[in-house]
Every structure is written in structure tokens, then in C-alpha cells.
């Protein structure tokens, strides 16, 4: 079998790659540096590592950890043992003695420290519904001896074991061990096929925690959750699939195949352990239970649930994804007729508009499913494209062509019927006021968008929903979903928002990994907006594969190594704020290993690559907006001056503005060097970046016209543009021109100007703490951390926040004293914003006038179309949760152009050549003129705000 071969491949040592491109001086690198983060145990027999707590009479509590005796005396006294991370399996207890016959020792299991005690957390459906409880197991002890849990009582996921006395005597416990059952099918559980290592230890921890989560979710098919649930306790001896191992949804529960969860956990398993056999078995299980109609289950045995169009489609995606990773043609042949029936089942629901009309409305725990839903249609679009690849592999040219045509029609229909340009997101369905996280993230990730601008708009709009725990999920009551959050991470990298993707990973997944309530080793099923557990709290799974999206994103996007099917691969890094990354993926032909080092200050990127015989790939070099990038492969220049230059081993080159892409890279070892690479802005200028209708934040002062020079006071943010701006932190005299901004042109065809940010915090905000101090806030409001125009922002609930780089996700302005600043109440500070309505009331805007919706510094910016109801359901976004909001509109001149030179239809006289802004109330057109200009629609090319009196404005 192909998967057996892939699993048996010997990994090429990455030492040569790592040594060719060293990390920071003295820093570890190479495979061993990554392997140091592996959480999987080295043996199937594991033991607790610490005592978490005791209650009642417990003597020598820690003695049991080293083979000594720990005495538990008296009814309800207990000892809580900590295994140090999520584990699962069957516990064996060894007893040195007891006070007499009939002593009862209870065993209770919890994933979270907040539920420890003599009652297990909930894994049984009966327990969750209130008709039963997981309770505890009991061992009867009369003296020296051992006890092992019954096989059917296997506990799939826990970190803490509570041993308690259910009788009035005493027992001496002198041994506790666990027969570990996670990572089923792996002989050496630490023998990962692939690795990842970067210059950021937090990202390394997150990558390996995702991998371990999926290992915990890989089980023996005869150790699944029994359904219907028992009236009390739990049963984990259900037969839930075929083969020797399965990839299921969660370790504690539900321990069954759920195809939607595999949309995230399958790529995680591929990039880490390389376990594709468990994936194949899970997919085979679903096909084994396919209905006569062609429908596939959304919850496999023992649940056998039908009725989900989205999960049915996820199963089709899983099939094409598995084939893309494995090239397992024999297995594809075996399920091809069933796959075609599955595709026929779902495509029959495409309506006359070209969109899928969802009738099987069961889905992951989101609300509002049904109709021409964006999530379902993004999934079907991806499934159709994947299906066309499978059809071609099967020699089925008719289906390949038909599915490609259906995909193209669906894409067109979705963009016509579901995209809302004023919000920059897709509606949940044509009549909905919901703009979901899942569907919008999938649309970007899976390519349903029809422009890079839409990807960028989605990335910006989704980022505006973050709070200090992670990304909001409006389709799930404003919770923080780790399943759609995993999709959102991928969407940010698709939009080349590398810093956004990295920031979200650190914020949401770093929170889960470091939370005292978590396992410190695995990722959760979901969070509430305040960071607490979702899904019933004690019932929630804390090792859930659908929450592991960052692991594949870090390999596929940040490292940049991804398979492209068959013998193909791509290597296109997204460095963001990292200096180094390295790692590997496994193709059927062998291992591809890559590494890169990025120096943002010097504008250099060095890549090394080692690919097996028979493989072929493409290389990508990020430009970050630089037009002057030069790229060499194996010492020969292949790209300079914006053009490709032929060289041996490289067949072609092109650029889309974001990347220089080189094709035809063969097997063997290669080095790539790039110079004049730009750098992503390591800071934000306002909560939502350059807000619509107000791209230059308030308080910026004109320092030079284009070609002049600006001199900051210390390090300060410099803005360059005219109506649209680029931002850069500068620390010395800087010429106001494209060269200082990496060759970028924010406003093509017009003369631009430069502006310096105000010293200190954002204009109108109040300083609340110095760097390393503590900022106290009342209510929930936005806090800025930084200085002189460069900030990181965080939504802070009532209380205190530490003003440090760690808490705010990095240093926004190096070598500069920073502070924290609290946002004011009322409309956005500065910039001519005036409140027009309180929440749930109508804001009467003029035409397509810009509108801000929010409070306390956190706002969604969009445009109105006349009267707009000021609430989240209408506008599709809630920028600050559990806070009363308002709407505001803009009036007055544009930022940076404060001087009125003429009313509409009058003449604006200028000295020399100047750029003039023409418009009103936040909507303007910019044009460069010499001498004088008429302030008319005809001269400026359009009417920026119909039926409103306009004017012309100058910078000074």
C-alpha cells in the first residue's frame, strides 16, 4: 500500500539544510530541535508526574510517585494525581495494604483542573442530557494487590486522576500506572514522519500540541464510544470503524468518525505524524455506511447520523485530500463508484441560481444552517475542484469537465448573490444579516473569492472581531470556535496577512495551551467569548482534532512547504515576524525538507530545499510589496528588474505582486537567495488598520510633500500617500517617496505626501500605564500598547492588563519606551466622527457615507446606503461584545487635507503642482493638478457622494 510505504520511508537528515541556513547564533536547529517539543510518551506505560491536590486525610501524598506508599484515610478523602498532560487508557493501581477487607477506592477522571474531585467530568451523552452521570469507578481493596480498570471503562482523555476513599478505613497506594491507548497503530509514538521548528518557541509548542491532540484522537476502532449512552457511567468498547486505527473527533468524546472534524485533523496528521492509514480507515468507514441515496454519514458508527450536507461534503473533501497526500490509486479505485454517488447526491441540490441549496441542515454546532449557505457552498466548490482531479486520475474526463464547470458556475453565483462589498464579507445566505466566520474563512482558504482584494477584505473584517482570547464566531452565539477559528487562520495566510495569521495563532491557541484550566498539551473543542469552556463546560472535549488548524498552517504557510498532488510540492514561505523556520513534509517519493532565514531589516531571505528523486516543485519568494526584489537559485539570478531570467533547473517565473513564483524546480538540494524583500508592518496604526473612509489616523501631521524629507523625533511612524497610505516606522531623516516604503505606491498617479504620527498614544486616547506597568480599565474597551503611531491592540474586560510585549503579542516599536492607552467613550476619536444613532436605532447617513459601528475604541468601519439600522444583526459584525454600541458618520475634510480651497463647481487655485481631494463626508477622490482646477465631478472622474454638496481640499 502507498501509505505503508510512506510510513516506512527513512527521513533524510535536515542537518545540511539547517547548517546551510543557520538560525540565530547559538540557537538549536535541525530535526532534533523540533523533536524536543514532542509530547507523545516514549512508552505505552506512563505514570503521573505530580500531586495536584489533596483533601481530607492523605499522608505521604507524593510518595506514590516514586514507588513509596501514600495513605488515604477516611471516607471522601482524596488524592489528585497529575499526569502532566492529556493522556488516555486503562489505569492500574498497586496497593501495599489496607485497614481491612471491603475498603472502596474510587477513581475519577478529569481533563481540567477546575473539575477535579471524586466525580469524573462528563463524557457520556446521558450525563450531558441530565439523565445520568459519569461518576467514578470503584476498586475493592482488602490488602496488598492490584486493580486494573475494566476494558470497557477505558478513559480516552484526561490529565488528572482523583483517587478517593469511599469507606471509613484506610488504604496504602504504592503504584499508579496507565496503559496508554492514544496514537493507536504507532509503535514508536515519538517517531513523527515530519517536523517543524521556528525562531518562536511558542509557535513550536503550538505545532506539536496540535500534533499530539490528533494522536490522542487516533484510536483502536474497538475502543469507541457506545451509543446510545448507558444510563450511568461510560462505555468505550464500541466498534466504530474498520482497520487497526481510526482518526476520530475527540479523545474523551465522542470517539467516533466525524467527517467535518477531519477537514482540520487530517492535514494536521499529515504534516506531523504522517499517519494516513488512520485517515483511510476513517473514510472507508464512512463509505461502508453510505446510504442508497449516496448520502454519507456525518457521525459514523456507533452514532450513524445522517442529515448534514456540509459534513457529507467534508467527506468528499477528505477523499480528495487523502489522495493528494498519498497518491493511493488502489484505494481510490475501490471507492470511486461510491464517491461518484456521493457527488451526485450533493450536486443534485444545486438550484437554478447555481448555488447549493442546503436541506440537510445538521452541522458543527453553528446556527442558521440551510438554504444557499456560504459555508456549504465554499465546501462544495472545493469538493468539485478536488473531484475533478480525482476524475482525471480515474480517466473519467466527462465528470472532470462537468465538475469543473459546476465549480465555476457556483463561484460566480456565490460572488454575485452572497458578497456584500460594503461590509467586505459574504452573507450566510442571500436573505441573511449574518456574516459567518466559517463560510468567509472557507471562501478565502478554498479560493471561492474572485479577487485578492476580497481575500484582504475578509482578513481585515474577521480580524476586527477578535478579543483578547481569540476570534469571534457569530454563527455560534458569539463564542470563540476552534473549528471555524482553524479555518480563519488559513484564511489570513491565504490573504497574505502573515502577521494577522501569526497573531491569531499566538492569541487563541497560546491562550488554550497556557490556560491553567487546560491540559497544557492539547487543544479544545471551543471557548466562550470570556475564555471559559464551551459545550457544557465539563462535557467539553479538551483534545479535539478540529481545533488543530495552526499545525498545518505553520507547515503549509509559515514554513511554506505543501504537497501539490502526486510528485509535486510548493515551497513559498510566509515569514511574518519570524527570523527562521524549517521542517518537512512527506510525498510518496520521499521527504521534502525546507528551511529559510529572513532578515526584515536587511530585506534578505535565504531558502534551502532538499527534495527526493522523482519530485518537482515550485518556489515562492514573498515580496511584501517590494518591486525591486532580486532572486537567485543555486547562485544564478533568475529574477530581477521585475522580469524572469532563464537559468538551468528553473523553467519559468512570474509575480502577482505578493510573490515571485518560480516553476520547474527539480529534485535534489537547492539554495535560494532574495534581496530587496520588503517587510510586513509589525504594528497597527488603529484597531482595524486603515479604517474605511479614514485611512490616515487622526493626529498625523504633514511633514513633507513627495520628494521632500521628514525627520522624526526618535522612532516614529511615517505615513506616505494621498487618500490611501503606506506606514513605516522610521528613526532618521527619510525621503518622502516610494523607495523608503519598499517601492510601494499606495495612490497610483497622484503626487503624495508624508505625515508623522503623533507622539505617545493614538490621538484622543488616555495613557493608563507605562511599559511593564498595569493598565486598569472600566468596562470593556480597547487598549493600545506601543508609542508614536505603532501599536498592538487588545480588547480588555473590566480589570487590569499588563503592558508588556508578551501580553500584547510582540514589540510594536523596538528600542522605544512604550505605554498603554485606553480608548475614549463615544464615537471614534478625531477624524470628524459624529454619533448618528444608538444601538438598534436607525442612522440616517447620506448616500454611501462611511459609518462606524462600535464603542470604546473598537469599531467596524463600512459604508451606508441611506438609513442603516445600527445593530450587529444588520451590519453582520459585533466589534465589541457585551457592550452597548453606537453608529457614527463622518463629516468634514479628509484626514491630511484640512484646508478648504473651493466649494463644488468653484475653482481651486494652487501654487505649483499639488494633489487635491474632492468630496464630502468621508468619501473623496484625489487628483494632482497644476495651477488651478474646477471642483466638479467631470474633472475628478466621478461623483464621490451623489446629491451632497462637495468641496476641494489641500494638505496645507
Coordinates of N, CA, C and O in Angstrom, one line a residue, residues 676-773:
X676 N 16.3 42.8 -1.3 CA 15.3 43.9 -1.5 C 13.9 43.4 -1.2 O 12.9 43.9 -1.8
X677 N 13.8 42.4 -0.3 CA 12.5 41.9 0.1 C 11.9 42.9 1.1 O 12.6 43.4 2.0
X678 N 10.6 43.3 1.0 CA 10.0 44.2 1.9 C 9.8 43.5 3.2 O 10.2 42.4 3.5
X679 N 9.1 44.2 4.1 CA 8.8 43.7 5.4 C 7.3 44.0 5.8 O 6.9 45.1 5.5
X680 N 6.6 43.0 6.3 CA 5.2 43.3 6.8 C 5.3 44.3 7.9 O 6.2 44.3 8.7
X681 N 4.3 45.2 8.0 CA 4.3 46.1 9.1 C 4.1 45.4 10.4 O 3.2 44.6 10.5
X682 N 5.1 45.6 11.3 CA 5.0 44.8 12.6 C 4.1 45.5 13.6 O 4.1 45.1 14.8
X683 N 3.2 46.4 13.1 CA 2.4 47.1 14.1 C 1.1 47.5 13.4 O 1.0 47.4 12.1
X684 N 0.1 48.0 14.1 CA -1.1 48.5 13.6 C -1.2 50.0 13.9 O -0.6 50.4 14.9
X685 N -1.8 50.8 13.1 CA -2.0 52.2 13.3 C -3.3 52.5 14.0 O -3.4 53.6 14.6
X686 N -4.3 51.6 13.8 CA -5.5 51.8 14.5 C -6.1 50.4 14.7 O -5.5 49.4 14.2
X687 N -7.2 50.2 15.5 CA -7.7 48.9 15.9 C -7.9 48.1 14.6 O -7.6 46.9 14.6
X688 N -8.5 48.6 13.6 CA -8.8 47.9 12.4 C -7.9 48.3 11.2 O -8.3 48.2 10.1
X689 N -6.7 48.6 11.5 CA -5.8 49.0 10.5 C -6.3 50.3 9.9 O -6.7 51.2 10.5
X690 N -6.2 50.4 8.5 CA -6.6 51.7 7.9 C -8.1 51.6 7.7 O -8.6 50.9 6.8
X691 N -8.8 52.3 8.6 CA -10.3 52.2 8.6 C -10.9 52.8 7.3 O -10.4 53.8 6.8
X692 N -11.9 52.2 6.8 CA -12.6 52.7 5.6 C -13.0 54.1 5.8 O -13.6 54.5 6.8
X693 N -12.7 54.9 4.8 CA -13.2 56.3 4.8 C -12.3 57.2 5.7 O -12.5 58.4 5.8
X694 N -11.3 56.6 6.4 CA -10.4 57.4 7.3 C -9.1 56.7 7.3 O -8.7 56.2 8.4
X695 N -8.4 56.5 6.2 CA -7.2 55.7 6.2 C -6.0 56.3 6.9 O -5.1 55.6 7.2
X696 N -6.0 57.6 7.1 CA -5.0 58.3 7.8 C -5.5 58.5 9.2 O -6.5 59.3 9.4
X697 N -4.9 57.9 10.3 CA -5.5 58.1 11.6 C -5.4 59.5 12.0 O -4.6 60.3 11.6
X698 N -6.3 60.0 12.9 CA -6.2 61.4 13.4 C -4.9 61.7 14.1 O -4.3 60.8 14.7
X699 N -4.6 62.9 14.1 CA -3.4 63.4 14.8 C -2.1 63.4 14.0 O -1.1 63.9 14.4
X700 N -2.1 62.8 12.8 CA -0.9 62.7 12.0 C -0.7 64.2 11.4 O -1.6 64.8 11.0
X701 N 0.6 64.6 11.4 CA 0.9 65.9 10.9 C 1.8 65.9 9.6 O 2.7 65.1 9.5
X702 N 1.4 66.8 8.7 CA 2.2 66.9 7.4 C 3.6 67.2 7.7 O 3.9 68.2 8.4
X703 N 4.6 66.4 7.1 CA 6.0 66.7 7.3 C 6.7 67.0 6.0 O 7.8 67.6 6.0
X704 N 6.1 66.5 4.9 CA 6.8 66.8 3.6 C 5.9 66.4 2.4 O 5.1 65.4 2.5
X705 N 6.1 67.1 1.3 CA 5.5 66.6 0.1 C 6.4 65.6 -0.5 O 7.6 65.5 -0.1
X706 N 5.9 64.9 -1.5 CA 6.7 63.8 -2.1 C 8.0 64.4 -2.6 O 8.0 65.5 -3.3
X707 N 9.1 63.7 -2.3 CA 10.4 64.2 -2.7 C 11.1 65.0 -1.6 O 12.3 65.2 -1.6
X708 N 10.4 65.5 -0.6 CA 10.9 66.2 0.5 C 11.4 65.2 1.5 O 11.5 64.0 1.3
X709 N 11.8 65.7 2.7 CA 12.4 64.9 3.7 C 11.7 65.1 5.1 O 11.3 66.2 5.4
X710 N 11.5 64.0 5.8 CA 10.8 64.0 7.1 C 11.9 63.6 8.2 O 12.5 62.5 7.9
X711 N 11.9 64.2 9.3 CA 12.8 63.8 10.3 C 12.0 63.6 11.6 O 11.4 64.5 12.2
X712 N 11.9 62.3 12.0 CA 11.1 62.0 13.2 C 11.8 62.4 14.5 O 13.0 62.7 14.5
X713 N 11.1 62.4 15.6 CA 11.7 62.5 16.9 C 11.9 61.1 17.5 O 10.9 60.5 18.0
X714 N 13.1 60.6 17.4 CA 13.3 59.2 17.8 C 12.7 58.3 16.8 O 12.8 58.5 15.6
X715 N 12.1 57.2 17.2 CA 11.4 56.3 16.3 C 9.9 56.7 16.2 O 9.3 56.9 17.2
X716 N 9.4 56.8 15.0 CA 8.1 57.3 14.8 C 7.5 56.7 13.5 O 8.2 56.5 12.6
X717 N 6.2 56.6 13.5 CA 5.6 56.0 12.3 C 5.4 57.1 11.2 O 4.9 58.2 11.6
X718 N 5.8 56.8 10.0 CA 5.6 57.8 8.9 C 4.6 57.2 7.9 O 4.6 56.0 7.6
X719 N 3.6 58.0 7.5 CA 2.6 57.6 6.6 C 2.9 58.3 5.2 O 3.3 59.5 5.2
X720 N 2.7 57.5 4.1 CA 3.0 58.1 2.8 C 1.9 57.7 1.9 O 1.4 56.6 1.8
X721 N 1.3 58.8 1.2 CA 0.2 58.5 0.3 C -0.7 59.7 0.1 O -0.3 60.9 0.4
X722 N -1.8 59.5 -0.5 CA -2.8 60.5 -0.8 C -4.2 59.8 -0.8 O -4.6 59.2 -1.8
X723 N -4.9 59.8 0.3 CA -6.2 59.1 0.4 C -6.0 57.7 0.8 O -6.8 57.1 1.6
X724 N -4.9 57.0 0.3 CA -4.6 55.7 0.6 C -3.1 55.7 1.0 O -2.3 56.4 0.4
X725 N -2.7 55.0 2.1 CA -1.4 55.2 2.7 C -0.6 53.9 3.0 O -1.2 52.9 3.3
X726 N 0.7 54.0 2.9 CA 1.6 53.0 3.5 C 2.2 53.6 4.8 O 2.4 54.8 4.9
X727 N 2.5 52.7 5.7 CA 3.0 53.1 7.0 C 4.3 52.4 7.3 O 4.5 51.2 7.0
X728 N 5.3 53.2 7.9 CA 6.6 52.6 8.2 C 7.1 53.3 9.4 O 7.0 54.6 9.5
X729 N 7.8 52.6 10.3 CA 8.5 53.2 11.4 C 9.8 53.6 11.0 O 10.6 52.8 10.4
X730 N 10.2 54.9 11.2 CA 11.5 55.4 10.8 C 12.1 56.1 12.0 O 11.5 56.5 13.0
X731 N 13.5 56.2 12.0 CA 14.2 56.7 13.1 C 15.3 57.7 12.7 O 16.1 58.1 13.5
X732 N 15.2 58.2 11.5 CA 16.2 59.2 11.0 C 15.6 59.9 9.8 O 14.5 59.6 9.3
X733 N 16.3 60.9 9.3 CA 15.8 61.7 8.2 C 15.4 60.7 7.0 O 16.2 59.9 6.6
X734 N 14.2 60.8 6.5 CA 13.7 59.9 5.5 C 13.1 60.7 4.3 O 12.3 61.6 4.5
X735 N 13.5 60.3 3.1 CA 12.9 61.0 1.9 C 11.5 60.4 1.7 O 11.3 59.2 1.7
X736 N 10.6 61.4 1.5 CA 9.2 61.0 1.3 C 9.0 60.5 -0.2 O 8.8 61.3 -1.1
X737 N 9.1 59.2 -0.3 CA 9.0 58.6 -1.6 C 8.8 57.1 -1.6 O 9.0 56.5 -0.5
X738 N 8.6 56.5 -2.7 CA 8.3 55.0 -2.8 C 9.5 54.2 -2.3 O 9.4 53.2 -1.7
X739 N 10.7 54.7 -2.5 CA 11.9 53.9 -2.2 C 12.0 53.6 -0.7 O 12.4 52.6 -0.3
X740 N 11.6 54.6 0.1 CA 11.6 54.4 1.6 C 10.5 53.4 2.0 O 10.6 52.9 3.1
X741 N 9.6 53.1 1.2 CA 8.5 52.2 1.5 C 8.5 50.9 0.7 O 7.5 50.3 0.4
X742 N 9.8 50.5 0.3 CA 9.9 49.3 -0.4 C 9.4 49.3 -1.9 O 9.2 48.3 -2.5
X743 N 9.3 50.5 -2.4 CA 8.9 50.6 -3.8 C 7.4 50.6 -4.0 O 6.9 50.6 -5.1
X744 N 6.7 50.6 -2.9 CA 5.2 50.5 -3.0 C 4.6 51.9 -3.4 O 5.2 52.9 -3.1
X745 N 3.5 51.8 -4.0 CA 2.8 53.0 -4.4 C 1.3 52.9 -4.0 O 0.5 52.2 -4.5
X746 N 1.0 53.6 -2.8 CA -0.4 53.5 -2.3 C -1.4 54.3 -3.0 O -2.6 54.0 -2.8
X747 N -1.0 55.2 -3.9 CA -2.0 56.0 -4.6 C -1.5 56.3 -6.0 O -0.9 57.4 -6.2
X748 N -1.7 55.4 -6.9 CA -1.0 55.5 -8.2 C -1.5 56.7 -9.0 O -2.7 57.1 -9.0
X749 N -0.6 57.4 -9.6 CA -0.9 58.5 -10.5 C -1.1 59.9 -9.8 O -1.4 60.8 -10.5
X750 N -0.9 60.0 -8.5 CA -1.1 61.3 -7.9 C 0.2 61.6 -7.0 O 0.9 60.7 -6.6
X751 N 0.4 62.9 -6.9 CA 1.5 63.3 -6.0 C 1.1 63.1 -4.6 O 0.0 63.4 -4.1
X752 N 2.0 62.4 -3.8 CA 1.7 62.0 -2.4 C 2.4 62.9 -1.4 O 3.3 63.7 -1.8
X753 N 2.1 62.7 -0.2 CA 2.7 63.5 0.9 C 3.0 62.5 2.0 O 2.6 61.4 2.1
X754 N 3.8 63.0 3.0 CA 4.2 62.2 4.2 C 3.7 62.9 5.4 O 3.8 64.1 5.5
X755 N 3.4 62.1 6.4 CA 2.8 62.6 7.7 C 3.5 61.8 8.8 O 3.6 60.5 8.7
X756 N 3.8 62.4 9.9 CA 4.3 61.8 11.1 C 3.2 61.6 12.1 O 2.4 62.4 12.3
X757 N 3.2 60.4 12.7 CA 2.3 60.1 13.7 C 2.5 60.9 15.0 O 3.6 61.4 15.2
X758 N 1.4 61.1 15.7 CA 1.6 61.9 17.0 C 2.4 61.1 18.0 O 2.4 59.9 18.0
X759 N 3.2 61.9 18.8 CA 4.0 61.2 19.8 C 3.0 60.6 20.9 O 1.9 61.1 21.1
X760 N 3.5 59.5 21.5 CA 2.7 58.9 22.5 C 1.6 58.0 22.0 O 1.9 57.2 21.0
X761 N 0.4 58.1 22.5 CA -0.6 57.1 22.1 C -1.5 57.6 20.9 O -1.3 58.7 20.4
X762 N -2.5 56.9 20.5 CA -3.4 57.3 19.5 C -4.1 58.6 19.9 O -4.4 58.8 21.1
X763 N -4.4 59.5 19.0 CA -5.0 60.8 19.3 C -6.3 60.6 20.0 O -7.2 59.8 19.5
X764 N -6.5 61.2 21.1 CA -7.7 61.1 21.9 C -7.8 60.0 22.9 O -8.8 59.9 23.7
X765 N -6.8 59.1 22.9 CA -6.8 58.0 23.9 C -6.0 58.5 25.2 O -5.2 59.4 25.1
X766 N -6.3 57.8 26.3 CA -5.7 58.2 27.6 C -4.6 57.2 28.0 O -4.9 56.0 28.1
X767 N -3.5 57.8 28.3 CA -2.4 56.9 28.8 C -2.8 56.3 30.2 O -3.2 57.0 31.1
X768 N -2.7 55.0 30.3 CA -3.1 54.3 31.5 C -2.0 53.6 32.2 O -2.2 53.1 33.3
X769 N -0.9 53.4 31.5 CA 0.3 52.7 32.2 C 1.5 52.9 31.4 O 1.5 53.0 30.1
X770 N 2.7 52.9 32.0 CA 3.9 52.8 31.3 C 4.2 51.3 31.0 O 3.6 50.4 31.5
X771 N 5.2 51.1 30.1 CA 5.6 49.8 29.7 C 6.0 49.0 31.0 O 6.7 49.6 31.9
X772 N 5.6 47.8 31.1 CA 5.8 46.9 32.2 C 4.9 47.2 33.4 O 5.0 46.5 34.4
X773 N 4.1 48.3 33.2 CA 3.1 48.6 34.3 C 1.8 47.8 34.1 O 1.7 46.9 33.2

